Amino acid sequence: MELISENKVFGGLHQRFKHQSAANNCEMTFAIFLPKTDSKNNKLPVLYWLSGLTCTDENFMQKAGVFKYANEHGIAIVAPDTSPRGEDVADDENGSYDFGLGAGFYLNATQAPFAAHYKMYDYITVELPKLIESNFPISDKKAISGHSMGGHGALTIGLKNSHQYVSISAFAPITNPMDCPWGVKAFTGYLGEDESLWAQYDATKLMLEHKIERKLPIKIDQGGDDTFLTEQLKPEALLNAAKAIGYDVDYQLHDGYDHSYFFISSFIEQHIEFHAQYLNA
Amino acid sequence: MELISENKVFGGLHQRFKHQSAANNCEMTFAIFLPKTDSKNNKLPVLYWLSGLTCTDENFMQKAGVFKYANEHGIAIVAPDTSPRGEDVADDENGSYDFGLGAGFYLNATQAPFAAHYKMYDYITVELPKLIESNFPISDKKAISGHSMGGHGALTIGLKNSHQYVSISAFAPITNPMDCPWGVKAFTGYLGEDESLWAQYDATKLMLEHKIERKLPIKIDQGGDDTFLTEQLKPEALLNAAKAIGYDVDYQLHDGYDHSYFFISSFIEQHIEFHAQYLNA
């Protein structure tokens, strides 16, 4: 691990690191926030934040306004990048924003040339937590959250690994990627034509097919004026699936809010309070 | 005025506008935050925020985390751009970050080719407030704040127009531009060799030469690990001048903080509370 930069913020510490990732077979960057704490001995619980299309580790840390609340509840935050990166990492041939670099969709690709590096699922669920817990004063108590593509990541990863996390939240998540243009494009490119493989990375399908061992608390917030709401995000698909299996999801639609960090920053305090109930229990 | 974009944030409204500026003789962009308010009738006081080198109207609005506090105190915020812009606006011939586009230094240039457009002093002190007060539910009660080059702008504009503002604050301001590389480069380029002209845009000189009609409350915060502290910012120059003329400046040095928005966001709540005392008096 190599330190890229660090900043004191709200009395805590924001750091960026790069490291060689075995899962993604390339150098990866992540950011961590260690809250101001009186104790040097207690290991901190951690919230993993998964960002959306085009983002890096920086967007959330610079724009969400989360540090005050993470401090108040003694929660560390880890923000990974959204895809493998580097000169030998395949990108979309058309350079689009919604596939390839910055658009890893938190899955393990099976299709060439993407399978060589795009293993974000293994990176987020296995490699990164191990790295974090070995190098920082961080416990194995984990919550997961994210935005848009990262909301899809948080939901699918949390649902499939319900014994590893204590709670899940999402802002404007892609809830049913098998049935929206972003998801179909990404799943076809990374996973090929086999829809049974797609279903492993679709939160709505995971619910409908009863692939959930433990029903973690889920909080979802969605902006009512989000331009991606009806075509890409489709919260009703997940809500209907949850209802069908008796899974209680705290979903709130907020009139007038869009898909931006202006929306996220407006409600991040509530998400930290939500996760703190379980991380600090 | 033409609306570029708008976002609901913390129940308030963030908007970006462009308009033809008479002062700068080009199209200018600014952002405004109108807090959530119960009353449609009361005109709101306003804080003008002047950004630093390379910034636009967007940096502060996206990264400072100010909206919650502006809401709590019922204060609007206006963030102008940091220079004139456009194809016919002269830039530094070497394209450097600290002169020309994104580096207007909040003065009226006298030297060709910059004098044709670089009239940020007139823009901030006359044209923009008039535009804001004519088009939004904003009173003429104004405070001014800024960061780095914008801290210089806030100090000099506030000191020279002490009857127009109620309070001044700054994060890591350039306090004595006549005596630092950024300032000397900018003043030479925009104002020529006449140092008596430079002195009109130097907060330390304005104090020493008793060019201040009314001693507005001033709050300055500075990061102790700011890499620009000793060569460019030189707070002791201003503090010594203030002491010499009996001007009480609330200056705080914060151990470990750098020059970034991580620093600004950590203390913006205190700046809003400071200005609110006077804006809401």
Coordinates of C-alpha atoms in Angstrom, one line a residue:
Chain A
M1 CA 0.0 0.0 0.0
E2 CA 1.3 3.4 -0.9
L3 CA -0.1 6.6 0.5
I4 CA -1.1 9.1 -2.3
S5 CA -2.4 12.0 -0.1
E6 CA -3.9 12.8 3.2
N7 CA -6.0 15.6 4.6
K8 CA -7.2 16.4 8.1
V9 CA -10.9 16.9 8.0
F10 CA -13.3 17.6 10.9
G11 CA -10.5 16.5 13.2
G12 CA -10.3 13.1 11.5
L13 CA -8.1 11.8 8.7
H14 CA -8.9 11.4 5.0
Q15 CA -6.3 9.3 3.1
R16 CA -5.9 7.9 -0.4
F17 CA -3.9 4.8 -1.1
K18 CA -2.9 2.8 -4.1
H19 CA -2.1 -0.9 -4.0
Q20 CA -1.7 -3.9 -6.3
S21 CA -4.9 -5.7 -6.4
A22 CA -4.8 -9.5 -6.9
A23 CA -8.5 -9.7 -7.7
N24 CA -8.4 -7.1 -10.4
N25 CA -4.8 -7.8 -11.5
C26 CA -4.0 -4.1 -11.6
E27 CA -3.2 -1.1 -9.3
M28 CA -6.2 0.1 -7.4
T29 CA -6.9 3.3 -5.6
F30 CA -9.1 3.7 -2.5
A31 CA -9.9 6.4 0.0
I32 CA -10.5 6.0 3.8
F33 CA -11.8 8.3 6.4
L34 CA -10.7 7.6 10.0
P35 CA -12.9 9.6 12.4
K36 CA -11.6 11.7 15.2
T37 CA -11.6 9.4 18.2
D38 CA -10.6 9.6 21.8
S39 CA -9.4 6.0 22.0
K40 CA -6.4 4.5 20.2
N41 CA -7.4 1.0 21.2
N42 CA -10.9 0.4 20.0
K43 CA -11.3 -0.9 16.5
L44 CA -13.8 1.1 14.5
P45 CA -16.7 -0.2 12.5
V46 CA -16.7 0.7 8.8
L47 CA -19.1 1.8 6.1
Y48 CA -18.1 0.8 2.6
W49 CA -19.3 3.3 0.0
L50 CA -19.7 2.2 -3.6
S51 CA -19.9 5.1 -6.1
G52 CA -21.8 5.4 -9.4
L53 CA -20.9 5.5 -13.0
T54 CA -17.8 7.7 -14.0
C55 CA -16.8 8.1 -10.3
T56 CA -13.6 7.4 -8.5
D57 CA -12.8 7.2 -4.8
E58 CA -12.9 11.0 -4.7
N59 CA -16.5 12.0 -5.5
F60 CA -18.1 10.8 -2.3
M61 CA -15.3 12.0 0.0
Q62 CA -15.3 15.5 -1.6
K63 CA -19.0 16.1 -2.1
A64 CA -21.1 14.1 0.4
G65 CA -20.4 16.1 3.5
V66 CA -20.3 12.9 5.5
F67 CA -17.4 13.5 7.9
K68 CA -19.3 15.3 10.6
Y69 CA -21.7 12.5 11.0
A70 CA -19.1 9.7 10.7
N71 CA -17.2 11.5 13.5
E72 CA -20.3 11.7 15.7
H73 CA -20.9 8.0 15.4
G74 CA -17.3 6.8 15.4
I75 CA -17.6 5.2 12.0
A76 CA -14.8 4.8 9.4
I77 CA -15.6 5.1 5.7
V78 CA -13.9 3.3 2.8
A79 CA -14.5 4.4 -0.8
P80 CA -13.1 2.2 -3.5
D81 CA -12.7 3.1 -7.1
T82 CA -15.5 2.0 -9.5
S83 CA -13.5 -0.3 -11.8
P84 CA -10.0 -1.5 -12.5
R85 CA -7.8 1.1 -14.1
G86 CA -4.6 1.2 -16.1
E87 CA -3.2 1.1 -19.6
D88 CA -3.7 -2.7 -20.0
V89 CA -7.3 -2.6 -18.6
A90 CA -9.9 -3.0 -21.4
D91 CA -12.3 -0.1 -21.8
D92 CA -15.5 0.2 -23.8
E93 CA -14.5 0.3 -27.5
N94 CA -16.7 3.5 -27.9
G95 CA -15.4 5.0 -24.7
S96 CA -18.9 5.4 -23.3
Y97 CA -19.4 6.4 -19.7
D98 CA -21.6 3.5 -18.7
F99 CA -19.4 0.5 -19.5
G100 CA -15.7 -0.3 -19.0
L101 CA -13.5 2.2 -17.0
G102 CA -15.5 3.8 -14.2
A103 CA -18.3 1.4 -14.7
G104 CA -17.3 -2.0 -13.2
F105 CA -20.8 -2.8 -11.9
Y106 CA -19.3 -4.6 -8.9
L107 CA -19.3 -8.0 -10.6
N108 CA -16.8 -10.6 -11.7
A109 CA -16.6 -10.4 -15.5
T110 CA -16.5 -13.7 -17.4
Q111 CA -16.1 -12.4 -20.9
A112 CA -12.9 -11.4 -22.8
P113 CA -11.3 -9.0 -22.7
F114 CA -12.9 -7.8 -19.4
A115 CA -12.4 -11.0 -17.4
A116 CA -8.7 -10.3 -17.2
H117 CA -9.3 -7.4 -14.8
Y118 CA -12.9 -6.7 -14.0
K119 CA -13.3 -8.6 -10.7
M120 CA -14.8 -5.8 -8.6
Y121 CA -17.1 -8.3 -6.8
D122 CA -14.2 -10.2 -5.4
Y123 CA -12.3 -7.0 -4.7
I124 CA -15.1 -5.4 -2.7
T125 CA -16.2 -8.6 -0.8
V126 CA -12.8 -10.2 -0.1
E127 CA -9.6 -8.4 -1.0
L128 CA -10.4 -4.9 0.1
P129 CA -11.9 -5.7 3.6
K130 CA -8.9 -7.9 4.3
L131 CA -6.5 -5.1 3.3
I132 CA -8.4 -2.6 5.4
E133 CA -8.7 -4.8 8.5
S134 CA -4.9 -5.6 8.3
N135 CA -3.7 -2.1 7.9
F136 CA -6.0 0.2 9.9
P137 CA -7.7 0.2 13.3
I138 CA -10.8 -1.2 11.7
S139 CA -13.0 -4.1 13.0
D140 CA -14.8 -6.6 10.8
K141 CA -18.1 -4.9 11.5
K142 CA -19.2 -3.6 8.1
A143 CA -22.1 -1.8 6.5
I144 CA -22.4 -1.1 2.8
S145 CA -24.0 1.8 0.9
G146 CA -23.8 3.3 -2.5
H147 CA -25.2 5.5 -5.2
S148 CA -26.8 4.5 -8.5
M149 CA -24.5 1.8 -10.0
G150 CA -23.0 1.7 -6.5
G151 CA -26.5 1.4 -5.0
H152 CA -26.8 -1.7 -7.2
G153 CA -23.4 -2.9 -5.8
A154 CA -24.4 -2.3 -2.2
L155 CA -27.7 -4.1 -2.6
T156 CA -26.4 -7.1 -4.4
I157 CA -23.3 -7.5 -2.3
G158 CA -25.1 -7.0 0.9
L159 CA -27.9 -9.4 0.0
K160 CA -25.5 -12.1 -1.1
N161 CA -23.2 -11.7 1.8
S162 CA -25.6 -11.0 4.6
H163 CA -23.4 -12.5 7.3
Q164 CA -20.6 -10.2 6.4
Y165 CA -22.5 -6.9 6.8
V166 CA -24.9 -5.5 9.4
S167 CA -26.9 -3.1 7.2
I168 CA -27.4 -1.9 3.6
S169 CA -28.4 1.4 2.2
A170 CA -28.6 3.0 -1.2
F171 CA -29.2 6.3 -2.9
A172 CA -31.0 6.0 -6.2
P173 CA -29.9 2.5 -6.9
I174 CA -30.2 0.5 -10.1
T175 CA -32.5 -2.1 -8.6
N176 CA -33.2 -4.4 -11.5
P177 CA -30.2 -4.1 -13.9
M178 CA -31.4 -7.1 -16.0
D179 CA -34.3 -4.9 -17.1
C180 CA -32.7 -1.5 -17.8
P181 CA -30.4 -0.2 -20.5
W182 CA -27.4 0.4 -18.3
G183 CA -27.6 -3.1 -16.8
V184 CA -28.3 -5.0 -20.0
K185 CA -25.4 -3.3 -21.7
A186 CA -23.0 -4.0 -18.7
F187 CA -24.2 -7.6 -18.1
T188 CA -24.0 -8.5 -21.8
G189 CA -20.5 -7.1 -22.1
Y190 CA -19.1 -8.5 -18.8
L191 CA -21.1 -11.7 -18.5
G192 CA -22.2 -12.7 -22.0
E193 CA -25.7 -13.9 -22.9
D194 CA -26.4 -16.3 -20.0
E195 CA -29.1 -14.6 -18.0
S196 CA -28.8 -17.1 -15.2
L197 CA -25.4 -15.4 -14.5
W198 CA -27.0 -12.0 -14.8
A199 CA -29.5 -12.9 -12.1
Q200 CA -26.6 -13.3 -9.6
Y201 CA -26.0 -9.6 -9.8
D202 CA -29.6 -8.3 -9.8
A203 CA -31.0 -7.3 -6.4
T204 CA -34.6 -7.8 -7.6
K205 CA -33.9 -11.3 -8.9
L206 CA -31.9 -12.2 -5.8
M207 CA -35.0 -11.4 -3.7
L208 CA -37.5 -13.2 -6.1
E209 CA -35.3 -16.3 -6.3
H210 CA -34.9 -16.4 -2.5
K211 CA -31.1 -16.2 -2.6
I212 CA -31.0 -14.3 0.7
E213 CA -29.8 -16.0 3.9
R214 CA -30.5 -13.1 6.3
K215 CA -32.7 -10.1 5.9
L216 CA -30.4 -7.2 6.7
P217 CA -32.0 -3.8 7.4
I218 CA -32.2 -1.9 4.1
K219 CA -32.7 1.9 3.6
I220 CA -33.2 3.3 0.2
D221 CA -33.7 7.0 -0.7
Q222 CA -34.7 8.2 -4.2
G223 CA -35.1 11.6 -5.7
G224 CA -38.4 12.2 -7.3
D225 CA -37.0 14.4 -10.1
D226 CA -34.1 12.0 -10.9
T227 CA -33.9 11.9 -14.7
F228 CA -32.9 8.2 -14.5
L229 CA -35.8 7.1 -12.3
T230 CA -38.2 5.4 -14.7
E231 CA -35.8 4.1 -17.3
Q232 CA -32.8 2.9 -15.3
L233 CA -33.5 2.8 -11.6
K234 CA -37.0 1.3 -11.3
P235 CA -37.3 1.1 -7.5
E236 CA -40.8 -0.4 -7.8
A237 CA -39.2 -3.6 -9.2
L238 CA -37.2 -4.1 -6.0
L239 CA -40.1 -3.0 -3.8
N240 CA -42.5 -5.4 -5.4
A241 CA -40.0 -8.2 -5.0
A242 CA -39.4 -7.3 -1.4
K243 CA -43.1 -7.3 -0.8
A244 CA -43.5 -10.7 -2.4
I245 CA -41.0 -12.3 -0.1
G246 CA -42.0 -10.3 3.0
Y247 CA -38.8 -8.3 3.2
D248 CA -39.4 -4.9 4.9
V249 CA -37.4 -2.2 3.0
D250 CA -37.4 1.4 4.2
Y251 CA -37.9 3.3 0.9
Q252 CA -38.4 7.0 0.7
L253 CA -39.1 9.1 -2.4
H254 CA -38.0 12.7 -2.0
D255 CA -40.0 15.2 -4.1
G256 CA -37.9 17.5 -6.3
Y257 CA -34.4 15.9 -5.7
D258 CA -32.3 14.8 -8.6
H259 CA -29.5 12.2 -9.1
S260 CA -26.6 14.4 -8.0
Y261 CA -24.5 14.8 -4.9
F262 CA -26.8 17.7 -3.9
F263 CA -29.3 14.9 -3.2
I264 CA -26.9 12.6 -1.5
S265 CA -25.5 15.3 0.8
S266 CA -29.0 16.3 1.8
F267 CA -29.7 12.8 3.3
I268 CA -26.3 11.4 4.1
E269 CA -26.8 12.2 7.8
Q270 CA -29.8 9.9 7.9
H271 CA -27.9 7.1 6.3
I272 CA -25.0 7.4 8.8
E273 CA -27.6 7.3 11.6
F274 CA -29.3 4.3 10.1
H275 CA -26.0 2.3 9.8
A276 CA -24.8 3.5 13.2
Q277 CA -27.7 1.7 14.9
Y278 CA -26.3 -1.6 13.7
L279 CA -22.5 -0.8 13.5
N280 CA -22.5 0.4 17.1
A281 CA -24.9 -2.1 18.5
Chain B
M1 CA -30.1 35.9 -17.0
E2 CA -30.4 32.4 -18.3
L3 CA -30.8 29.4 -16.0
I4 CA -28.1 26.7 -16.6
S5 CA -29.2 24.2 -14.0
E6 CA -30.9 23.8 -10.7
N7 CA -30.8 21.3 -7.9
K8 CA -32.9 20.9 -4.8
V9 CA -30.5 20.5 -1.8
F10 CA -31.3 20.4 1.9
G11 CA -34.8 21.6 1.1
G12 CA -33.4 24.7 -0.5
L13 CA -32.5 25.5 -4.1
H14 CA -29.1 25.6 -5.8
Q15 CA -29.2 27.3 -9.2
R16 CA -26.5 28.3 -11.8
F17 CA -27.1 31.2 -14.1
K18 CA -25.2 32.9 -17.0
H19 CA -25.7 36.5 -18.0
Q20 CA -24.0 39.2 -20.0
S21 CA -21.7 41.2 -17.7
A22 CA -21.3 44.9 -18.5
A23 CA -18.3 45.2 -16.2
N24 CA -16.4 42.2 -17.6
N25 CA -17.8 42.6 -21.1
C26 CA -18.4 38.9 -21.5
E27 CA -20.8 36.2 -20.4
M28 CA -20.4 35.4 -16.7
T29 CA -21.6 32.4 -14.7
F30 CA -22.7 32.4 -11.0
A31 CA -24.3 30.1 -8.6
I32 CA -26.9 31.0 -5.9
F33 CA -28.3 29.0 -3.0
L34 CA -31.7 30.0 -1.7
P35 CA -32.3 28.4 1.6
K36 CA -35.5 26.6 2.6
T37 CA -37.7 29.2 4.2
D38 CA -41.2 29.3 5.6
S39 CA -41.8 32.8 4.4
K40 CA -42.3 33.9 0.8
N41 CA -42.2 37.6 1.8
N42 CA -39.1 38.2 3.7
K43 CA -36.0 39.2 1.7
L44 CA -33.0 37.1 2.7
P45 CA -29.5 38.4 3.6
V46 CA -26.7 37.0 1.5
L47 CA -23.2 35.8 1.8
Y48 CA -21.0 36.3 -1.2
W49 CA -18.3 33.6 -1.5
L50 CA -15.2 34.3 -3.6
S51 CA -13.3 31.2 -4.6
G52 CA -9.6 30.7 -5.1
L53 CA -7.3 30.1 -8.1
T54 CA -8.5 27.8 -10.8
C55 CA -12.0 27.6 -9.3
T56 CA -15.4 28.4 -10.8
D57 CA -18.8 29.0 -9.2
E58 CA -19.0 25.2 -8.6
N59 CA -16.2 24.3 -6.2
F60 CA -17.7 25.9 -3.1
M61 CA -21.3 24.8 -3.8
Q62 CA -20.2 21.2 -4.4
K63 CA -17.6 20.7 -1.7
A64 CA -18.1 23.1 1.3
G65 CA -21.1 21.4 2.8
V66 CA -22.6 24.8 3.6
F67 CA -26.3 24.3 2.9
K68 CA -27.3 22.8 6.2
Y69 CA -26.0 25.9 8.0
A70 CA -27.2 28.4 5.5
N71 CA -30.6 26.9 6.0
E72 CA -30.5 27.0 9.7
H73 CA -29.7 30.8 9.6
G74 CA -31.8 31.7 6.6
I75 CA -28.9 33.0 4.6
A76 CA -28.6 32.9 0.8
I77 CA -25.2 32.3 -0.8
V78 CA -23.9 33.7 -4.1
A79 CA -20.8 32.2 -5.6
P80 CA -19.4 34.0 -8.7
D81 CA -16.8 32.7 -11.1
T82 CA -13.2 33.7 -10.5
S83 CA -12.5 35.6 -13.7
P84 CA -14.0 36.6 -17.0
R85 CA -14.3 33.7 -19.5
G86 CA -14.7 33.3 -23.2
E87 CA -12.8 32.9 -26.4
D88 CA -12.0 36.6 -26.7
V89 CA -10.9 36.9 -23.0
A90 CA -7.1 37.1 -22.7
D91 CA -5.4 34.3 -20.7
D92 CA -1.9 34.0 -19.4
E93 CA 0.4 33.4 -22.4
N94 CA 1.9 30.4 -20.7
G95 CA -1.5 29.1 -19.6
S96 CA -0.4 29.1 -15.9
Y97 CA -3.0 28.4 -13.2
D98 CA -2.2 31.6 -11.2
F99 CA -2.9 34.3 -13.7
G100 CA -5.5 35.0 -16.4
L101 CA -8.5 32.7 -16.6
G102 CA -9.6 31.4 -13.2
A103 CA -7.3 34.0 -11.6
G104 CA -9.0 37.4 -11.8
F105 CA -7.8 38.5 -8.3
Y106 CA -11.0 40.5 -7.8
L107 CA -9.5 43.7 -9.2
N108 CA -10.0 46.1 -12.2
A109 CA -7.1 45.5 -14.6
T110 CA -5.6 48.5 -16.3
Q111 CA -3.1 46.8 -18.6
A112 CA -3.7 45.5 -22.1
P113 CA -4.9 43.0 -23.1
F114 CA -6.5 42.3 -19.7
A115 CA -8.2 45.6 -19.1
A116 CA -10.7 44.7 -21.8
H117 CA -12.4 42.2 -19.6
Y118 CA -10.8 41.7 -16.2
K119 CA -13.0 44.0 -14.1
M120 CA -13.9 41.6 -11.3
Y121 CA -13.8 44.3 -8.6
D122 CA -16.6 46.2 -10.3
Y123 CA -18.4 43.0 -11.1
I124 CA -18.4 41.8 -7.4
T125 CA -19.0 45.2 -5.8
V126 CA -21.6 46.7 -8.1
E127 CA -22.9 44.7 -11.0
L128 CA -23.5 41.3 -9.4
P129 CA -25.3 42.6 -6.2
K130 CA -27.6 44.7 -8.3
L131 CA -28.4 41.7 -10.5
I132 CA -29.0 39.5 -7.4
E133 CA -31.1 42.0 -5.6
S134 CA -33.3 42.6 -8.7
N135 CA -33.9 39.0 -9.6
F136 CA -34.1 37.1 -6.3
P137 CA -35.8 37.6 -2.9
I138 CA -32.5 39.0 -1.5
S139 CA -32.1 42.0 0.7
D140 CA -29.1 44.4 0.5
K141 CA -27.7 43.0 3.7
K142 CA -24.4 41.4 2.5
A143 CA -21.5 39.6 4.1
I144 CA -18.4 38.5 2.2
S145 CA -16.1 35.5 2.5
G146 CA -13.6 33.6 0.4
H147 CA -10.7 31.2 0.1
S148 CA -7.1 31.9 -0.8
M149 CA -7.2 34.4 -3.7
G150 CA -10.9 34.7 -2.8
G151 CA -9.9 35.4 0.8
H152 CA -7.8 38.3 -0.6
G153 CA -10.9 39.4 -2.5
A154 CA -13.2 39.2 0.5
L155 CA -10.8 41.2 2.7
T156 CA -10.0 43.9 0.2
I157 CA -13.5 44.3 -1.0
G158 CA -14.9 44.3 2.5
L159 CA -12.3 46.7 3.8
K160 CA -12.8 49.1 0.9
N161 CA -16.6 48.9 1.0
S162 CA -17.3 48.7 4.6
H163 CA -20.7 50.4 4.4
Q164 CA -21.9 47.8 1.9
Y165 CA -21.1 44.7 4.0
V166 CA -21.8 43.7 7.6
S167 CA -18.9 41.2 8.1
I168 CA -15.9 39.6 6.4
S169 CA -14.4 36.2 6.7
A170 CA -11.6 34.3 4.9
F171 CA -10.1 30.8 4.8
A172 CA -6.3 30.9 4.1
P173 CA -6.4 34.3 2.5
I174 CA -3.6 35.9 0.5
T175 CA -3.2 38.7 3.0
N176 CA -0.3 40.8 1.5
P177 CA -0.3 40.1 -2.3
M178 CA 2.3 42.9 -3.0
D179 CA 4.8 40.7 -1.1
C180 CA 4.2 37.2 -2.4
P181 CA 4.8 35.5 -5.8
W182 CA 1.1 35.0 -6.7
G183 CA 0.3 38.6 -6.0
V184 CA 3.4 40.2 -7.6
K185 CA 2.7 38.2 -10.8
A186 CA -0.9 39.1 -10.9
F187 CA -0.5 42.8 -10.0
T188 CA 2.3 43.3 -12.5
G189 CA 0.2 41.6 -15.2
Y190 CA -3.1 43.3 -14.5
L191 CA -2.0 46.7 -13.0
G192 CA 1.5 47.3 -14.4
E193 CA 4.5 48.6 -12.4
D194 CA 2.8 51.3 -10.4
E195 CA 2.8 50.0 -6.8
S196 CA 0.5 52.7 -5.6
L197 CA -2.2 51.0 -7.7
W198 CA -1.2 47.6 -6.2
A199 CA -1.7 49.0 -2.7
Q200 CA -5.5 49.5 -3.5
Y201 CA -5.8 45.8 -3.7
D202 CA -3.7 44.7 -0.8
A203 CA -5.5 44.1 2.6
T204 CA -2.4 44.6 4.6
K205 CA -1.6 47.9 2.8
L206 CA -5.2 49.1 3.1
M207 CA -4.9 48.7 6.9
L208 CA -1.5 50.3 7.2
E209 CA -2.5 53.2 5.0
H210 CA -5.8 53.7 7.1
K211 CA -8.0 53.3 4.0
I212 CA -10.8 51.8 6.1
E213 CA -13.9 53.8 7.0
R214 CA -15.5 51.2 9.3
K215 CA -14.0 48.3 11.1
L216 CA -16.2 45.4 10.2
P217 CA -15.9 42.2 12.1
I218 CA -13.2 39.9 10.5
K219 CA -12.8 36.2 11.0
I220 CA -9.9 34.3 9.5
D221 CA -9.1 30.6 9.7
Q222 CA -5.8 29.2 8.5
G223 CA -4.6 25.6 8.2
G224 CA -1.2 25.0 9.9
D225 CA -0.1 22.5 7.3
D226 CA -1.1 24.6 4.4
T227 CA 1.8 24.3 1.9
F228 CA 1.2 28.0 0.7
L229 CA 1.3 29.4 4.2
T230 CA 4.7 31.0 4.5
E231 CA 5.4 31.9 0.9
Q232 CA 2.0 33.1 -0.4
L233 CA -0.5 33.6 2.4
K234 CA 1.5 35.3 5.2
P235 CA -1.2 35.9 7.7
E236 CA 1.3 37.6 10.1
A237 CA 1.5 40.5 7.7
L238 CA -2.2 41.3 8.0
L239 CA -2.2 40.5 11.7
N240 CA 0.7 42.9 12.4
A241 CA -1.0 45.6 10.3
A242 CA -4.3 45.1 12.2
K243 CA -2.5 45.3 15.5
A244 CA -0.7 48.5 14.4
I245 CA -4.0 50.2 13.7
G246 CA -6.0 48.7 16.6
Y247 CA -8.2 46.5 14.4
D248 CA -9.3 43.4 16.2
V249 CA -9.2 40.4 13.9
D250 CA -10.4 36.9 15.0
Y251 CA -7.6 34.8 13.6
Q252 CA -7.3 31.0 14.3
L253 CA -4.5 28.7 13.1
H254 CA -5.7 25.1 12.9
D255 CA -3.0 22.5 13.4
G256 CA -2.7 19.9 10.7
Y257 CA -5.1 21.3 8.2
D258 CA -4.1 22.0 4.6
H259 CA -5.3 24.4 1.8
S260 CA -8.1 22.2 0.5
Y261 CA -11.9 22.0 0.8
F262 CA -11.4 19.4 3.4
F263 CA -10.2 22.3 5.6
I264 CA -12.9 24.7 4.5
S265 CA -15.7 22.2 5.0
S266 CA -14.4 21.5 8.6
F267 CA -15.0 25.1 9.6
I268 CA -17.7 26.5 7.3
E269 CA -20.3 26.0 10.0
Q270 CA -18.4 28.5 12.2
H271 CA -18.1 31.0 9.4
I272 CA -21.9 30.9 8.7
E273 CA -22.6 31.3 12.5
F274 CA -20.2 34.3 12.5
H275 CA -21.8 36.0 9.6
A276 CA -25.3 35.2 10.8
Q277 CA -24.8 37.3 14.0
Y278 CA -24.5 40.4 11.7
L279 CA -26.7 39.4 8.8
N280 CA -29.6 38.5 11.0
A281 CA -29.1 41.3 13.6

